[in-house]
Tab-separated table of C-alpha atoms and ligand atoms in Angstrom:
chain	number	residue	atom	x	y	z
A	477	UNK	CA	1.394	-2.789	11.443
A	478	UNK	CA	3.287	-5.729	12.528
A	479	UNK	CA	5.495	-6.864	9.909
A	480	UNK	CA	7.961	-9.749	9.528
A	481	UNK	CA	10.373	-9.316	6.995
A	482	UNK	CA	12.120	-12.419	5.633
A	483	UNK	CA	15.610	-11.837	3.469
A	484	UNK	CA	18.996	-12.861	2.501
A	485	UNK	CA	21.389	-11.323	4.834
A	486	UNK	CA	24.558	-11.718	2.242
A	487	UNK	CA	25.513	-8.854	-0.269
A	488	UNK	CA	22.804	-8.645	-2.918
A	489	UNK	CA	20.188	-6.473	-4.151
A	490	UNK	CA	17.324	-8.092	-2.627
A	491	UNK	CA	18.657	-8.195	0.901
A	492	UNK	CA	19.777	-4.617	0.766
A	493	UNK	CA	15.844	-3.412	-0.588
A	494	UNK	CA	14.593	-5.711	2.089
A	495	UNK	CA	16.502	-4.217	4.826
A	496	UNK	CA	16.210	-0.222	3.820
A	497	UNK	CA	12.436	-1.016	3.338
A	498	UNK	CA	12.492	-2.541	7.155
A	499	UNK	CA	14.180	0.624	8.387
A	500	UNK	CA	11.915	2.773	6.271
A	501	UNK	CA	8.843	1.151	7.860
A	502	UNK	CA	10.099	1.284	11.351
A	503	UNK	CA	10.758	5.334	10.690
A	504	UNK	CA	7.146	5.282	9.527
A	505	UNK	CA	5.871	4.049	12.792
A	506	UNK	CA	5.360	0.462	12.023
A	507	UNK	CA	6.803	-2.513	13.831
A	508	UNK	CA	9.146	-4.673	11.920
A	509	UNK	CA	10.748	-8.050	12.571
A	510	UNK	CA	13.594	-8.901	10.068
A	511	UNK	CA	14.111	-12.741	9.881
A	512	UNK	CA	17.359	-13.778	8.212
A	513	UNK	CA	20.392	-16.080	9.016
A	514	UNK	CA	22.518	-13.235	10.092
A	515	UNK	CA	22.294	-9.568	10.768
A	516	UNK	CA	21.619	-8.344	6.993
A	517	UNK	CA	24.418	-6.398	5.245
A	518	UNK	CA	23.227	-2.680	5.849
A	519	UNK	CA	21.099	-3.283	8.853
A	520	UNK	CA	23.154	-0.496	10.659
A	521	UNK	CA	22.496	1.234	13.986
A	522	UNK	CA	19.913	-0.022	16.458
A	523	UNK	CA	16.305	1.412	15.960
A	524	UNK	CA	13.368	1.197	18.382
A	525	UNK	CA	10.871	-0.864	16.871
A	526	UNK	CA	13.276	-3.059	14.282
A	527	UNK	CA	14.148	-6.435	15.862
A	528	UNK	CA	16.357	-9.121	14.167
A	529	UNK	CA	15.417	-12.685	14.478
A	530	UNK	CA	18.128	-15.085	13.501
A	531	UNK	CA	17.300	-18.510	11.582
A	532	UNK	CA	19.550	-21.289	12.727
A	533	UNK	CA	19.667	-24.387	10.645
A	534	UNK	CA	21.286	-27.197	12.533
A	535	UNK	CA	23.513	-29.543	10.806
A	536	UNK	CA	23.325	-33.143	11.108
A	537	UNK	CA	26.024	-35.364	10.011
A	538	UNK	CA	23.310	-37.742	7.943
A	539	UNK	CA	22.648	-34.670	5.661
A	540	UNK	CA	25.114	-32.911	3.390
A	541	UNK	CA	22.406	-30.338	2.650
A	542	UNK	CA	21.310	-27.563	5.119
A	543	UNK	CA	17.704	-27.792	5.995
A	544	UNK	CA	16.888	-23.886	5.582
A	545	UNK	CA	13.410	-24.403	3.966
A	546	UNK	CA	12.271	-26.417	7.127
A	547	UNK	CA	14.109	-24.076	9.636
A	548	UNK	CA	12.972	-21.137	8.128
A	549	UNK	CA	9.127	-22.102	7.941
A	550	UNK	CA	9.812	-23.043	11.676
A	551	UNK	CA	11.107	-19.811	12.656
A	552	UNK	CA	8.128	-17.903	11.032
A	553	UNK	CA	5.558	-20.293	12.555
A	554	UNK	CA	7.063	-19.823	16.220
A	555	UNK	CA	7.526	-16.076	15.912
A	556	UNK	CA	4.070	-15.654	14.497
A	557	UNK	CA	2.641	-17.446	17.512
A	558	UNK	CA	4.440	-15.021	19.922
A	559	UNK	CA	4.280	-11.815	18.065
A	560	UNK	CA	0.991	-12.190	15.932
A	561	UNK	CA	2.484	-10.596	12.721
A	562	UNK	CA	-0.114	-8.883	10.260
A	563	UNK	CA	1.857	-10.025	7.443
A	564	UNK	CA	4.859	-11.626	6.586
A	565	UNK	CA	6.842	-10.318	3.542
A	566	UNK	CA	9.332	-12.574	1.823
A	567	UNK	CA	11.994	-11.061	-0.421
A	568	UNK	CA	13.227	-13.353	-3.055
A	569	UNK	CA	11.117	-16.200	-3.933
A	570	UNK	CA	13.571	-18.886	-3.154
A	571	UNK	CA	12.803	-20.573	-0.978
A	572	UNK	CA	11.368	-17.581	0.941
A	573	UNK	CA	8.051	-17.455	-0.472
A	574	UNK	CA	7.856	-21.604	-0.038
A	575	UNK	CA	8.824	-21.248	3.642
A	576	UNK	CA	6.073	-18.432	4.197
A	577	UNK	CA	3.539	-20.666	2.380
A	578	UNK	CA	4.429	-23.587	4.391
A	579	UNK	CA	4.272	-21.490	7.761
A	580	UNK	CA	0.887	-20.102	6.935
A	581	UNK	CA	-0.398	-23.726	6.334
A	582	UNK	CA	0.999	-24.898	9.583
A	583	UNK	CA	-0.374	-21.843	11.556
A	584	UNK	CA	-3.675	-22.439	9.623
A	585	UNK	CA	-4.184	-25.895	10.902
A	586	UNK	CA	-4.808	-24.805	14.575
A	587	UNK	CA	-8.226	-23.763	14.809
A	588	UNK	CA	-8.537	-20.080	16.232
A	589	UNK	CA	-4.594	-19.272	15.515
A	590	UNK	CA	-3.682	-16.035	14.116
A	591	UNK	CA	-2.661	-16.570	10.646
A	592	UNK	CA	-0.643	-13.585	8.887
A	593	UNK	CA	-1.076	-12.456	5.087
A	594	UNK	CA	1.975	-13.485	2.988
A	595	UNK	CA	3.537	-10.941	0.221
A	596	UNK	CA	6.344	-12.169	-1.991
A	597	UNK	CA	8.527	-9.674	-3.744
A	598	UNK	CA	10.347	-10.998	-6.828
A	599	UNK	CA	14.072	-9.331	-7.252
A	600	UNK	CA	15.071	-10.914	-10.191
A	601	UNK	CA	17.492	-14.242	-10.460
A	602	UNK	CA	14.910	-15.915	-8.154
A	603	UNK	CA	12.798	-15.940	-11.502
A	604	UNK	CA	15.348	-15.241	-14.384
A	605	UNK	CA	18.121	-17.689	-13.484
A	606	UNK	CA	17.012	-19.798	-10.731
A	607	UNK	CA	13.161	-19.999	-10.471
A	608	UNK	CA	12.757	-20.692	-14.139
A	609	UNK	CA	15.245	-23.682	-13.734
A	610	UNK	CA	13.310	-26.905	-14.085
A	611	UNK	CA	14.717	-28.064	-10.895
A	612	UNK	CA	12.787	-25.181	-9.151
A	613	UNK	CA	9.906	-23.900	-11.244
A	614	UNK	CA	6.764	-26.029	-10.173
A	615	UNK	CA	7.402	-25.353	-6.270
A	616	UNK	CA	8.516	-21.492	-7.247
A	617	UNK	CA	5.437	-21.062	-9.184
A	618	UNK	CA	3.116	-22.686	-6.650
A	619	UNK	CA	4.516	-20.802	-3.826
A	620	UNK	CA	4.068	-17.314	-5.809
A	621	UNK	CA	0.447	-18.085	-6.773
A	622	UNK	CA	-0.415	-18.868	-2.920
A	623	UNK	CA	0.976	-15.717	-1.888
A	624	UNK	CA	-1.470	-13.293	-0.609
A	625	UNK	CA	0.111	-10.707	-2.807
A	626	UNK	CA	3.000	-10.491	-5.036
A	627	UNK	CA	5.340	-7.573	-6.119
A	628	UNK	CA	8.160	-7.434	-8.715
A	629	UNK	CA	10.884	-4.842	-8.880
A	630	UNK	CA	10.347	-3.890	-12.725
A	631	UNK	CA	7.758	-4.141	-15.553
A	632	UNK	CA	10.493	-6.454	-17.120
A	633	UNK	CA	10.796	-8.994	-14.183
A	634	UNK	CA	6.808	-9.178	-14.088
A	635	UNK	CA	6.918	-10.015	-17.740
A	636	UNK	CA	9.745	-12.593	-17.404
A	637	UNK	CA	7.611	-14.117	-14.531
A	638	UNK	CA	4.402	-14.556	-16.647
A	639	UNK	CA	6.597	-15.657	-19.466
A	640	UNK	CA	8.729	-18.321	-17.622
A	641	UNK	CA	6.404	-19.695	-14.913
A	642	UNK	CA	2.756	-20.864	-14.784
A	643	UNK	CA	1.922	-18.061	-12.571
A	644	UNK	CA	-1.853	-16.779	-12.527
A	645	UNK	CA	-1.638	-14.268	-9.525
A	646	UNK	CA	-1.902	-10.372	-10.196
A	647	UNK	CA	1.725	-8.819	-9.758
A	648	UNK	CA	2.163	-5.444	-8.825
A	649	UNK	CA	5.349	-3.512	-9.680
A	650	UNK	CA	6.896	-1.588	-6.978
A	651	UNK	CA	10.467	-0.434	-8.023
A	652	UNK	CA	13.390	-0.376	-5.826
A	653	UNK	CA	14.394	2.998	-4.137
A	654	UNK	CA	16.860	4.562	-2.014
A	655	UNK	CA	16.601	7.021	0.846
A	656	UNK	CA	17.857	10.076	-1.044
A	657	UNK	CA	18.883	11.768	2.407
A	658	UNK	CA	21.307	9.180	2.840
A	659	UNK	CA	22.315	8.537	-0.676
A	660	UNK	CA	23.743	11.917	-2.080
A	661	UNK	CA	27.008	12.933	-2.961
A	662	UNK	CA	29.167	13.838	-0.241
A	663	UNK	CA	32.042	16.330	-0.445
A	664	UNK	CA	34.795	13.977	-1.849
A	665	UNK	CA	37.750	15.470	0.035
A	666	UNK	CA	40.466	13.160	1.561
A	667	UNK	CA	38.897	9.706	0.075
A	668	UNK	CA	39.401	11.267	-3.805
A	669	UNK	CA	42.902	12.082	-2.811
A	670	UNK	CA	43.567	8.486	-1.315
A	671	UNK	CA	42.110	6.763	-4.174
A	672	UNK	CA	43.528	9.054	-6.850
A	673	UNK	CA	46.664	10.626	-5.846
A	674	UNK	CA	46.689	13.907	-7.713
A	675	UNK	CA	48.630	14.079	-10.572
A	676	UNK	CA	48.334	10.396	-11.566
A	677	UNK	CA	44.597	9.869	-12.186
A	678	UNK	CA	42.177	12.239	-13.738
A	679	UNK	CA	39.088	10.041	-13.348
A	680	UNK	CA	37.586	7.644	-11.459
A	681	UNK	CA	35.204	4.781	-12.367
A	682	UNK	CA	33.562	2.437	-10.166
A	683	UNK	CA	31.732	-0.803	-10.420
A	684	UNK	CA	29.699	-2.333	-7.172
A	685	UNK	CA	28.849	-5.885	-7.478
A	686	UNK	CA	28.619	-9.205	-5.922
A	687	UNK	CA	30.902	-10.804	-8.706
A	688	UNK	CA	28.716	-13.409	-9.955
A	689	UNK	CA	28.773	-14.295	-13.680
A	690	UNK	CA	25.523	-12.427	-14.433
A	691	UNK	CA	27.316	-9.057	-13.647
A	692	UNK	CA	30.287	-9.553	-16.333
A	693	UNK	CA	32.834	-8.175	-14.138
A	694	UNK	CA	35.464	-9.100	-16.655
A	695	UNK	CA	33.659	-7.004	-19.182
A	696	UNK	CA	34.006	-4.057	-16.917
A	697	UNK	CA	37.848	-4.632	-16.963
A	698	UNK	CA	37.629	-4.872	-20.830
A	699	UNK	CA	35.904	-1.406	-21.125
A	700	UNK	CA	38.139	0.047	-18.736
A	701	UNK	CA	41.283	-1.100	-20.655
A	702	UNK	CA	39.966	0.668	-23.577
A	703	UNK	CA	39.445	3.716	-21.672
A	704	UNK	CA	42.898	3.787	-19.953
A	705	UNK	CA	44.424	3.849	-23.356
A	706	UNK	CA	42.971	7.565	-23.843
A	707	UNK	CA	42.736	8.921	-20.231
A	708	UNK	CA	44.530	8.677	-17.081
A	709	UNK	CA	41.891	6.787	-15.367
A	710	UNK	CA	41.351	4.471	-12.242
A	711	UNK	CA	38.993	1.614	-11.772
A	712	UNK	CA	37.646	1.131	-8.322
A	713	UNK	CA	36.043	-2.599	-7.701
A	714	UNK	CA	33.527	-2.736	-4.856
A	715	UNK	CA	32.397	-6.031	-3.480
A	716	UNK	CA	33.237	-9.527	-3.786
A	717	UNK	CA	32.055	-12.931	-5.050
A	718	UNK	CA	33.000	-15.902	-7.220
A	719	UNK	CA	34.421	-14.060	-10.409
A	720	UNK	CA	36.530	-11.796	-8.279
A	721	UNK	CA	39.551	-14.004	-8.702
A	722	UNK	CA	39.049	-14.339	-12.536
A	723	UNK	CA	38.951	-10.754	-12.750
A	724	UNK	CA	42.065	-10.034	-10.767
A	725	UNK	CA	43.830	-12.473	-13.128
A	726	UNK	CA	42.573	-10.655	-15.860
A	727	UNK	CA	43.767	-7.495	-14.545
A	728	UNK	CA	47.237	-8.637	-14.008
A	729	UNK	CA	47.221	-10.138	-17.585
A	730	UNK	CA	46.387	-6.969	-19.243
A	731	UNK	CA	48.881	-4.949	-17.018
A	732	UNK	CA	46.467	-2.986	-15.100
A	733	UNK	CA	47.524	-3.873	-11.797
A	734	UNK	CA	48.507	-0.021	-10.897
A	735	UNK	CA	45.173	1.398	-12.072
A	736	UNK	CA	42.773	-0.896	-10.622
A	737	UNK	CA	42.060	-1.418	-7.284
A	738	UNK	CA	39.649	-4.038	-5.715
A	739	UNK	CA	38.147	-2.898	-2.232
A	740	UNK	CA	36.189	-6.077	-1.363
A	741	UNK	CA	32.974	-5.684	0.475
A	742	UNK	CA	32.181	-2.316	1.610
A	743	UNK	CA	29.285	-1.339	3.821
A	744	UNK	CA	29.514	2.434	3.139
A	745	UNK	CA	29.141	2.966	-0.555
A	746	UNK	CA	28.158	6.456	-0.707
A	747	UNK	CA	31.642	8.155	-0.158
A	748	UNK	CA	33.231	5.718	-2.584
A	749	UNK	CA	30.046	6.765	-5.474
A	750	UNK	CA	30.666	10.198	-4.254
A	751	UNK	CA	34.322	10.527	-5.738
A	752	UNK	CA	33.417	8.517	-8.852
A	753	UNK	CA	33.184	10.138	-12.297
A	754	UNK	CA	31.412	7.216	-13.947
A	755	UNK	CA	29.810	3.743	-13.163
A	756	UNK	CA	29.716	0.698	-15.503
A	757	UNK	CA	27.305	-2.066	-15.258
A	758	UNK	CA	27.539	-4.161	-18.407
A	759	UNK	CA	25.363	-6.923	-17.110
A	760	UNK	CA	24.278	-9.978	-18.934
A	761	UNK	CA	21.025	-9.654	-17.051
A	762	UNK	CA	19.296	-7.203	-14.363
A	763	UNK	CA	15.991	-7.169	-13.452
A	764	UNK	CA	16.325	-3.683	-12.019
A	765	UNK	CA	19.869	-2.776	-11.226
A	766	UNK	CA	20.051	-1.295	-7.681
A	767	UNK	CA	23.725	-0.546	-7.817
A	768	UNK	CA	22.939	1.619	-10.919
A	769	UNK	CA	20.192	3.495	-8.945
A	770	UNK	CA	22.410	3.869	-5.718
A	771	UNK	CA	25.292	5.569	-8.089
A	772	UNK	CA	22.517	7.785	-9.822
A	773	UNK	CA	21.442	9.076	-6.593
A	774	UNK	CA	25.112	10.217	-5.793
A	775	UNK	CA	25.006	11.758	-9.021
A	776	UNK	CA	27.176	9.488	-10.982
A	777	UNK	CA	26.446	8.709	-14.587
A	778	UNK	CA	25.904	5.047	-15.297
A	779	UNK	CA	26.821	3.085	-18.366
A	780	UNK	CA	24.879	-0.060	-18.547
A	781	UNK	CA	23.453	-3.105	-20.594
A	782	UNK	CA	20.254	-2.407	-22.317
A	783	UNK	CA	18.579	-5.543	-20.488
A	784	UNK	CA	16.071	-6.503	-18.119
A	785	UNK	CA	14.489	-3.429	-15.988
A	786	UNK	CA	17.531	-1.184	-16.682
A	787	UNK	CA	15.693	0.724	-19.372
A	788	UNK	CA	13.112	1.538	-16.637
A	789	UNK	CA	15.833	3.022	-14.585
A	790	UNK	CA	18.132	4.617	-17.127
A	791	UNK	CA	16.987	6.765	-19.746
A	792	UNK	CA	19.356	6.492	-22.716
A	793	UNK	CA	21.147	9.797	-23.485
A	794	UNK	CA	19.298	11.810	-20.643
A	795	UNK	CA	20.412	10.271	-17.416
A	796	UNK	CA	22.884	7.543	-18.497
A	797	UNK	CA	23.525	5.317	-21.333
A	798	UNK	CA	22.284	1.976	-22.457
A	799	UNK	CA	24.177	-0.552	-24.874
A	800	UNK	CA	24.150	-3.944	-26.021
A	801	UNK	CA	25.764	-5.963	-23.394
A	802	UNK	CA	28.315	-7.415	-26.064
A	803	UNK	CA	29.180	-3.841	-27.205
A	804	UNK	CA	32.245	-3.331	-25.153
A	805	UNK	CA	33.797	-0.799	-27.445
A	806	UNK	CA	30.450	1.117	-27.552
A	807	UNK	CA	30.395	1.261	-23.759
A	808	UNK	CA	34.238	2.328	-23.881
A	809	UNK	CA	33.742	5.067	-26.644
A	810	UNK	CA	30.370	6.495	-24.429
A	811	UNK	CA	32.767	6.524	-21.334
A	812	UNK	CA	35.359	8.685	-23.108
A	813	UNK	CA	32.665	10.992	-24.508
A	814	UNK	CA	31.138	11.457	-20.850
A	815	UNK	CA	34.565	11.702	-19.343
A	816	UNK	CA	35.898	14.324	-21.903
A	817	UNK	CA	33.065	16.851	-21.874
A	818	UNK	CA	32.306	18.591	-18.474
A	819	UNK	CA	28.950	19.983	-19.408
A	820	UNK	CA	27.683	16.769	-20.684
A	821	UNK	CA	28.833	14.839	-17.513
A	822	UNK	CA	27.041	17.806	-15.381
A	823	UNK	CA	23.834	17.399	-17.211
A	824	UNK	CA	23.744	13.717	-16.841
A	825	UNK	CA	24.778	13.927	-13.529
A	826	UNK	CA	21.911	16.191	-12.234
A	827	UNK	CA	19.467	14.090	-14.691
A	828	UNK	CA	20.557	11.033	-12.698
A	829	UNK	CA	20.003	12.642	-9.278
A	830	UNK	CA	16.493	14.474	-10.401
A	831	UNK	CA	15.265	10.990	-11.590
A	832	UNK	CA	16.050	9.194	-8.442
A	833	UNK	CA	14.269	11.892	-6.619
A	834	UNK	CA	11.327	12.086	-8.517
A	835	UNK	CA	10.653	8.549	-9.212
A	836	UNK	CA	13.066	6.161	-6.957
A	837	UNK	CA	13.180	7.924	-3.516
A	838	UNK	CA	12.187	6.294	-0.342
A	839	UNK	CA	9.322	8.717	0.398
A	840	UNK	CA	7.919	7.967	-3.218
A	841	UNK	CA	8.183	3.975	-2.961
A	842	UNK	CA	7.875	2.783	0.733
A	843	UNK	CA	4.127	4.252	0.711
A	844	UNK	CA	3.473	2.096	-2.159
A	845	UNK	CA	4.302	-0.964	-0.297
A	846	UNK	CA	2.329	0.372	2.741
A	847	UNK	CA	-0.817	0.950	0.305
A	848	UNK	CA	-0.051	-2.733	-1.149
A	849	UNK	CA	0.188	-4.120	2.473
A	850	UNK	CA	-3.291	-2.340	3.371
A	851	UNK	CA	-5.047	-3.942	0.011
A	852	UNK	CA	-3.556	-7.379	1.026
A	853	UNK	CA	-4.640	-6.996	4.801
A	854	UNK	CA	-8.612	-6.265	3.766
B	781	GMT	O1	21.914	-9.883	-8.875
B	781	GMT	C1	21.988	-10.814	-8.109
B	781	GMT	O2	23.005	-11.425	-8.272
B	781	GMT	C2	21.071	-10.881	-6.790
B	781	GMT	C3	19.731	-10.336	-6.962
B	781	GMT	C4	19.468	-10.118	-5.328
B	781	GMT	O3	18.676	-10.607	-4.973
B	781	GMT	O4	20.294	-9.342	-4.646
B	781	GMT	O5	19.750	-9.256	-7.687
B	781	GMT	C5	18.526	-8.919	-8.182
B	781	GMT	O6	17.769	-8.002	-7.332
B	781	GMT	C6	18.254	-6.628	-7.112
B	781	GMT	C7	17.203	-6.151	-6.278
B	781	GMT	O7	15.860	-5.981	-6.339
B	781	GMT	C8	17.982	-5.916	-8.564
B	781	GMT	O8	18.420	-4.792	-8.248
B	781	GMT	C9	18.944	-6.780	-9.489
B	781	GMT	O9	18.885	-6.275	-10.872
B	781	GMT	C10	18.484	-8.364	-9.493
B	781	GMT	N1	19.704	-9.008	-10.064
B	781	GMT	C11	19.360	-9.398	-11.418
B	781	GMT	O10	18.467	-9.564	-11.977
B	781	GMT	C12	20.548	-10.336	-12.252
């Protein structure tokens, strides 16, 4: 198949999933064209069959607003005419589903022109935060309904979509995935010694996110503070975003500067996750929780909020723990139990890795996308 994948290039789960899907599809013999404003985060090395196309949105002094929707539609139209895509797979509804719809309308208006099918994948905040906002809801619902196929990354997000928007189209749930060959615990060696100088720290706790309010990164620090009173632990924060400055201030206010290290955006998360003992994800909302899945793939037990799609990823007490998002004390106590019990830690880590292999490995999930593509194309 010849597939165009439209996604955000910035750090964020939807862009990561779209890029990883593109790579896997190419490895399975498809031709994939990634359309984005920049080479997506985690695009990695050159692969035959995977082509990146940049969307340029020219600025003009008259406009205070960038006209991304128009330039993206335009790019899809021009590339479709040149390359005759079988389908355009839009990741994140806003505004990608709308841009794909508009492009299809333009292509359909030329008689005899090749018109690709459109698939939209809903990721979370495109529905739960933005899409359901009155400023966007009508356009988002319309664009989703006009897609030829729609997927959501969890049952929870599917339910949220029908609840929040007037959408009639059937939504197929295809969960997020990781390539279990690349996402696996690698020997920690030197990195552990660098991050955790021996003698000073016994345990390493990691949080990765885009530091948006929905992630509640300050809660991560609050939980860590409670853990730190009992265990010589270090917290590693990976990623960047609007809340990072607030988090750094909180770290200083709580006098945790020695014990918390913020690494900023990192392309290679596997080595960092491989030295972690625990992963914290106390999000307000999480339609899936790709960060939790990546940690689990690397054998790191996760303590997370019982919200959205996280219960579809984590089995409470089996391969991680789920708590009410406000229950920071409960998360801290659970963390101390896991960190203090080697056997329990081993059991959780092994169960987490097994769950990822059995349910969320690329070899399990990518064929679900291929099958859905075929269904939409007939
Ligand atoms: O979470 C965000 O801030 C952005 C968003 C994205 O597109 O990166 O994340 C959503 O999509 C991810 C990939 O499908 C999911 O793993 C995240 O759970 C979801 N975030 C939320 O629902 C808050």
